[in-house]
Amino acid sequence: MKVVEHPEAPLDVWLDEDGHRGAMEGTEGCRVRKAQASVALTSSGLEGFDWVLNPYRGCAHRCVYCYAPSVLGADRETWGCQVEARQNMPALLSRELRRKERGVVGISSVTDPYQPAERTYQLTRYCLEPLLRHDWPVCILTKSDLVVRDLDLLEAFSEREVGFTVTTLDEHQRRLLEPGAPPVARRLAAMRLLSDADVPTYAFIGPIYPTASIHELRSLVRKVHDAGARYILVDRLNLKSGVWLSVTKALSGDHALMTTARRRMFPPEGDEDFYGRAFRAVEDEARALDLPTSRA
């Protein structure tokens, strides 16, 4: 595989979905470059978090429905193709932990802390180490099974939780909408491993794909229950600026999926609301399994 040189970047390589040099599945690759952060912990407006920590800017999972570009004011066309590894983040964090008020740290809010670049840079792991020394509570959300690498640290926290975003059991749809992320089967296996190690886990079924079947959603709930999730968060597709265009581009080669998605997102008058039915299906199935569920 070709390594792409970029004279303005300290480091610039293509990484595949496992963090190795090469082409990432479903994309031309991701350019990773070193960067410096000015702050590690930022105040959180997200429920359940006091602080958020984003060791990377950008995300090579390249989920077409991601609304982080809208939040950050980033270019949606290049989002997922360029990632900044904030190499000074662990040192910044160590200093901030000594002077900021202790609280729950969400890892992460606008990136995936275990995206492919983490295999090389290990910034998330290096940030977990000072958080553990100071015994701050952490809540991780990821689409990657790479998180199991850090089980030795996670087991030692007095308060920790790991969430896995699991959106579909259909690999064809996953490749279209989350081209750089690991298969959901790997995420479920990682959830099971962490759960067996007494690390609390949860499932984020979000967004529910507008192409999902009710049967599939019920099956997905059973899968996360079997993997040890303690609860489920569920959400709909958020149509922030540019999201729908990205989704339609991704689905353009599959007429049936595109037709289904369009009808559900923009239903004709009189059609039943898809997300109302989808949420009820998830909640009903979870209730039968005694699995708490809430809407994000």
Coordinates of C-alpha atoms in Angstrom, one line a residue:
M1 CA 0.0 0.0 0.0
K2 CA 1.2 3.5 -0.8
V3 CA 2.2 5.8 2.0
V4 CA 1.1 9.3 1.1
E5 CA 3.6 12.1 2.0
H6 CA 2.4 15.5 2.9
P7 CA 5.2 18.1 3.4
E8 CA 3.2 20.3 5.8
A9 CA 2.4 17.5 8.3
P10 CA 4.9 16.1 10.8
L11 CA 3.4 12.6 10.1
D12 CA 1.0 11.7 7.3
V13 CA 0.1 8.1 6.6
W14 CA -2.9 6.1 5.5
L15 CA -4.3 3.8 8.2
D16 CA -6.7 0.9 7.7
E17 CA -9.5 0.0 10.1
D18 CA -7.0 -1.9 12.3
G19 CA -4.6 1.0 12.5
H20 CA -2.1 -0.5 9.9
R21 CA -0.8 1.4 6.9
G22 CA -3.0 0.9 3.9
A23 CA -6.4 1.6 2.5
M24 CA -9.3 1.7 4.9
E25 CA -12.3 -0.4 4.0
G26 CA -14.8 1.7 2.0
T27 CA -12.5 4.8 1.7
E28 CA -9.3 6.0 0.1
G29 CA -7.8 6.0 3.6
C30 CA -7.2 8.5 6.4
R31 CA -4.4 10.9 6.8
V32 CA -3.2 11.2 10.4
R33 CA -1.1 14.0 11.5
K34 CA 0.4 15.1 14.8
A35 CA -1.2 18.1 16.5
Q36 CA -1.1 20.0 19.8
A37 CA -4.1 20.7 22.1
S38 CA -4.6 23.8 24.2
V39 CA -6.8 22.1 26.7
A40 CA -7.6 18.5 27.7
L41 CA -10.8 18.6 29.7
T42 CA -13.7 20.7 28.5
S43 CA -16.9 21.3 30.4
S44 CA -19.7 19.1 29.2
G45 CA -23.3 19.9 28.3
L46 CA -24.0 16.2 27.9
E47 CA -26.2 14.6 30.5
G48 CA -24.2 12.4 32.8
F49 CA -20.8 13.9 32.0
D50 CA -19.0 16.8 33.8
W51 CA -16.1 16.9 31.4
V52 CA -15.3 15.5 28.0
L53 CA -12.0 14.4 26.6
N54 CA -11.2 14.2 22.9
P55 CA -7.7 12.9 22.3
Y56 CA -8.2 13.1 18.5
R57 CA -9.9 15.6 16.2
G58 CA -11.6 13.9 13.4
C59 CA -12.6 10.2 13.1
A60 CA -11.6 7.6 10.6
H61 CA -14.7 5.5 11.2
R62 CA -16.2 7.9 8.7
C63 CA -19.8 7.3 9.7
V64 CA -21.9 9.2 7.1
Y65 CA -24.5 10.2 9.7
C66 CA -22.0 11.8 12.0
Y67 CA -23.0 15.3 13.1
A68 CA -19.6 16.2 14.7
P69 CA -18.6 18.3 11.6
S70 CA -21.7 20.5 12.3
V71 CA -20.8 20.8 16.0
L72 CA -17.1 21.7 15.2
G73 CA -17.7 23.7 12.1
A74 CA -15.6 21.3 10.1
D75 CA -15.7 20.5 6.4
R76 CA -18.0 17.5 6.0
E77 CA -16.4 16.6 2.7
T78 CA -13.0 15.9 4.3
W79 CA -14.3 14.7 7.7
G80 CA -13.1 11.1 8.2
C81 CA -10.2 11.6 5.8
Q82 CA -8.1 13.6 8.1
V83 CA -7.4 13.0 11.8
E84 CA -5.3 15.0 14.2
A85 CA -3.5 13.1 17.0
R86 CA -3.2 15.5 19.9
Q87 CA 0.1 14.3 21.2
N88 CA 0.3 16.6 24.2
M89 CA -3.1 15.6 25.5
P90 CA -1.9 13.2 28.3
A91 CA 0.5 15.7 29.7
L92 CA -2.1 18.5 29.6
L93 CA -4.6 16.2 31.3
S94 CA -2.1 15.3 34.1
R95 CA -1.8 19.0 34.9
E96 CA -5.5 19.7 34.7
L97 CA -6.4 16.8 37.0
R98 CA -4.6 18.5 39.8
R99 CA -6.5 21.7 39.6
K100 CA -10.0 21.0 38.2
E101 CA -12.9 19.7 40.2
R102 CA -13.3 15.9 40.1
G103 CA -16.2 14.7 37.9
V104 CA -17.3 12.2 35.3
V105 CA -15.2 12.3 32.2
G106 CA -16.8 11.3 28.9
I107 CA -14.4 9.8 26.4
S108 CA -15.2 11.1 23.8
S109 CA -17.9 13.5 22.5
V110 CA -16.9 14.4 18.9
T111 CA -14.5 11.6 18.0
D112 CA -14.0 7.9 18.7
P113 CA -11.2 7.3 21.3
Y114 CA -10.4 3.9 19.8
Q115 CA -10.4 4.7 16.1
P116 CA -7.6 3.2 14.1
A117 CA -5.0 5.8 14.9
E118 CA -5.2 4.8 18.6
R119 CA -3.3 1.6 17.8
T120 CA -0.3 3.7 16.8
Y121 CA -0.5 6.7 19.1
Q122 CA -2.2 5.2 22.2
L123 CA -3.3 8.6 23.3
T124 CA -6.5 7.3 24.9
R125 CA -4.5 4.7 26.9
Y126 CA -2.0 7.4 28.0
C127 CA -4.9 9.6 29.1
L128 CA -6.5 6.7 31.1
E129 CA -3.4 6.3 33.2
P130 CA -3.5 9.7 34.9
L131 CA -7.3 9.5 35.2
L132 CA -6.7 6.2 37.1
R133 CA -4.0 7.7 39.3
H134 CA -6.4 10.5 40.4
D135 CA -9.4 8.0 40.5
W136 CA -11.7 10.1 38.3
P137 CA -14.8 8.4 37.0
V138 CA -14.7 7.6 33.2
C139 CA -17.4 6.8 30.7
I140 CA -16.2 5.6 27.3
L141 CA -18.2 5.4 24.1
T142 CA -16.8 3.6 21.1
K143 CA -17.5 1.6 18.0
S144 CA -14.2 -0.3 18.3
D145 CA -13.2 -3.6 20.0
L146 CA -9.7 -2.0 20.5
V147 CA -11.0 -0.9 23.9
V148 CA -10.3 -4.4 25.3
R149 CA -6.6 -3.7 25.0
D150 CA -7.1 -1.4 28.0
L151 CA -8.9 -3.8 30.2
D152 CA -6.1 -3.9 32.7
L153 CA -6.6 -0.1 33.4
L154 CA -10.4 -0.2 33.2
E155 CA -10.6 -3.0 35.8
A156 CA -8.7 -0.8 38.3
F157 CA -11.0 2.2 38.2
S158 CA -13.5 2.5 41.0
E159 CA -16.0 4.1 38.7
R160 CA -16.0 3.2 35.0
E161 CA -18.3 2.3 32.2
V162 CA -17.9 1.4 28.5
G163 CA -20.6 2.0 25.9
F164 CA -20.6 0.5 22.5
T165 CA -22.5 2.0 19.6
V166 CA -24.3 -0.8 17.9
T167 CA -26.5 0.2 15.0
T168 CA -27.2 -2.8 12.8
L169 CA -26.7 -6.6 12.3
D170 CA -26.7 -6.1 8.6
E171 CA -23.0 -5.9 7.4
H172 CA -24.0 -4.6 4.0
Q173 CA -25.7 -1.6 5.6
R174 CA -22.9 -1.1 8.1
R175 CA -20.3 -0.9 5.3
L176 CA -22.4 1.7 3.5
L177 CA -23.0 3.9 6.6
E178 CA -20.0 3.2 8.8
P179 CA -17.3 2.3 6.3
G180 CA -14.3 2.7 8.6
A181 CA -15.7 1.1 11.7
P182 CA -15.3 -2.5 12.9
P183 CA -18.1 -4.9 12.3
V184 CA -20.8 -4.9 15.0
A185 CA -20.1 -8.6 15.7
R186 CA -16.6 -7.5 17.0
R187 CA -18.2 -4.8 19.1
L188 CA -20.6 -7.3 20.7
A189 CA -17.7 -9.7 21.4
A190 CA -15.8 -6.9 23.1
M191 CA -18.8 -6.0 25.2
R192 CA -19.1 -9.6 26.3
L193 CA -15.4 -9.7 27.3
L194 CA -15.6 -6.5 29.3
S195 CA -18.9 -7.5 30.9
D196 CA -17.4 -10.8 32.0
A197 CA -14.5 -8.9 33.6
D198 CA -17.1 -6.9 35.6
V199 CA -16.6 -3.7 33.7
P200 CA -20.1 -2.2 33.3
T201 CA -21.2 -1.8 29.7
Y202 CA -24.1 -0.4 27.8
A203 CA -25.4 -0.2 24.3
F204 CA -26.1 2.9 22.3
I205 CA -28.4 2.0 19.5
G206 CA -28.1 5.3 17.7
P207 CA -28.9 6.4 15.3
I208 CA -31.4 3.7 14.4
Y209 CA -30.9 3.4 10.7
P210 CA -33.8 4.7 8.6
T211 CA -33.3 1.4 6.7
A212 CA -33.7 -0.9 9.7
S213 CA -36.4 -3.4 10.0
I214 CA -38.4 -3.8 13.2
H215 CA -37.4 -7.5 13.3
E216 CA -33.7 -6.5 13.1
L217 CA -34.1 -4.0 16.0
R218 CA -35.6 -6.6 18.2
S219 CA -32.8 -9.0 17.3
L220 CA -30.2 -6.3 18.1
V221 CA -31.7 -5.8 21.5
R222 CA -31.4 -9.5 22.3
K223 CA -27.8 -9.5 21.1
V224 CA -26.7 -6.6 23.4
H225 CA -28.6 -8.3 26.2
D226 CA -26.6 -11.5 25.6
A227 CA -23.4 -9.5 25.4
G228 CA -24.0 -8.2 29.0
A229 CA -25.2 -4.6 28.4
R230 CA -26.7 -3.2 31.6
Y231 CA -28.9 -0.7 29.7
I232 CA -29.7 0.7 26.3
L233 CA -29.7 4.3 25.0
V234 CA -31.6 4.7 21.7
D235 CA -31.7 7.7 19.3
R236 CA -32.9 8.6 15.8
L237 CA -31.0 10.0 12.8
N238 CA -30.1 13.6 13.5
L239 CA -30.5 15.7 10.3
K240 CA -28.0 18.4 11.1
S241 CA -26.5 20.3 8.2
G242 CA -25.2 18.0 5.5
V243 CA -26.2 14.7 7.2
W244 CA -29.0 13.7 4.9
L245 CA -26.9 14.5 1.8
S246 CA -24.1 12.2 3.1
V247 CA -26.6 9.5 3.8
T248 CA -28.2 9.7 0.3
K249 CA -24.7 9.5 -1.3
A250 CA -23.9 6.4 0.7
L251 CA -27.1 4.7 -0.2
S252 CA -27.2 5.8 -3.8
G253 CA -26.1 2.5 -5.1
D254 CA -28.8 0.5 -3.3
H255 CA -32.2 1.7 -4.7
A256 CA -34.3 -0.3 -2.2
L257 CA -32.5 1.0 0.8
M258 CA -32.6 4.6 -0.5
T259 CA -36.3 4.4 -1.2
T260 CA -36.9 3.0 2.3
A261 CA -34.8 5.7 4.0
R262 CA -36.4 8.6 2.1
R263 CA -39.9 7.4 2.8
R264 CA -39.2 7.0 6.5
M265 CA -37.4 10.3 7.0
F266 CA -39.9 12.3 4.9
P267 CA -43.1 10.2 5.2
P268 CA -46.2 11.0 3.2
E269 CA -49.1 12.5 5.1
G270 CA -50.9 9.7 7.0
D271 CA -48.0 7.3 7.3
E272 CA -47.1 6.1 10.8
D273 CA -43.9 7.7 12.2
F274 CA -41.1 5.2 11.7
Y275 CA -39.1 6.2 14.7
G276 CA -42.1 6.0 17.0
R277 CA -42.5 2.4 15.9
A278 CA -38.8 1.7 16.1
F279 CA -38.4 3.1 19.6
R280 CA -41.4 1.1 20.8
A281 CA -40.0 -2.1 19.4
V282 CA -36.7 -1.6 21.1
E283 CA -38.3 -0.6 24.4
D284 CA -40.8 -3.5 24.3
E285 CA -38.1 -6.1 23.6
A286 CA -35.8 -4.7 26.2
R287 CA -38.6 -4.6 28.8
A288 CA -39.2 -8.3 28.2
L289 CA -35.5 -8.9 29.0
D290 CA -35.6 -6.6 32.0
L291 CA -33.1 -4.3 30.3
P292 CA -33.6 -0.6 31.1
T293 CA -33.9 1.7 28.1
S294 CA -34.0 5.4 27.6
R295 CA -34.1 7.8 24.6
A296 CA -31.0 9.9 24.1

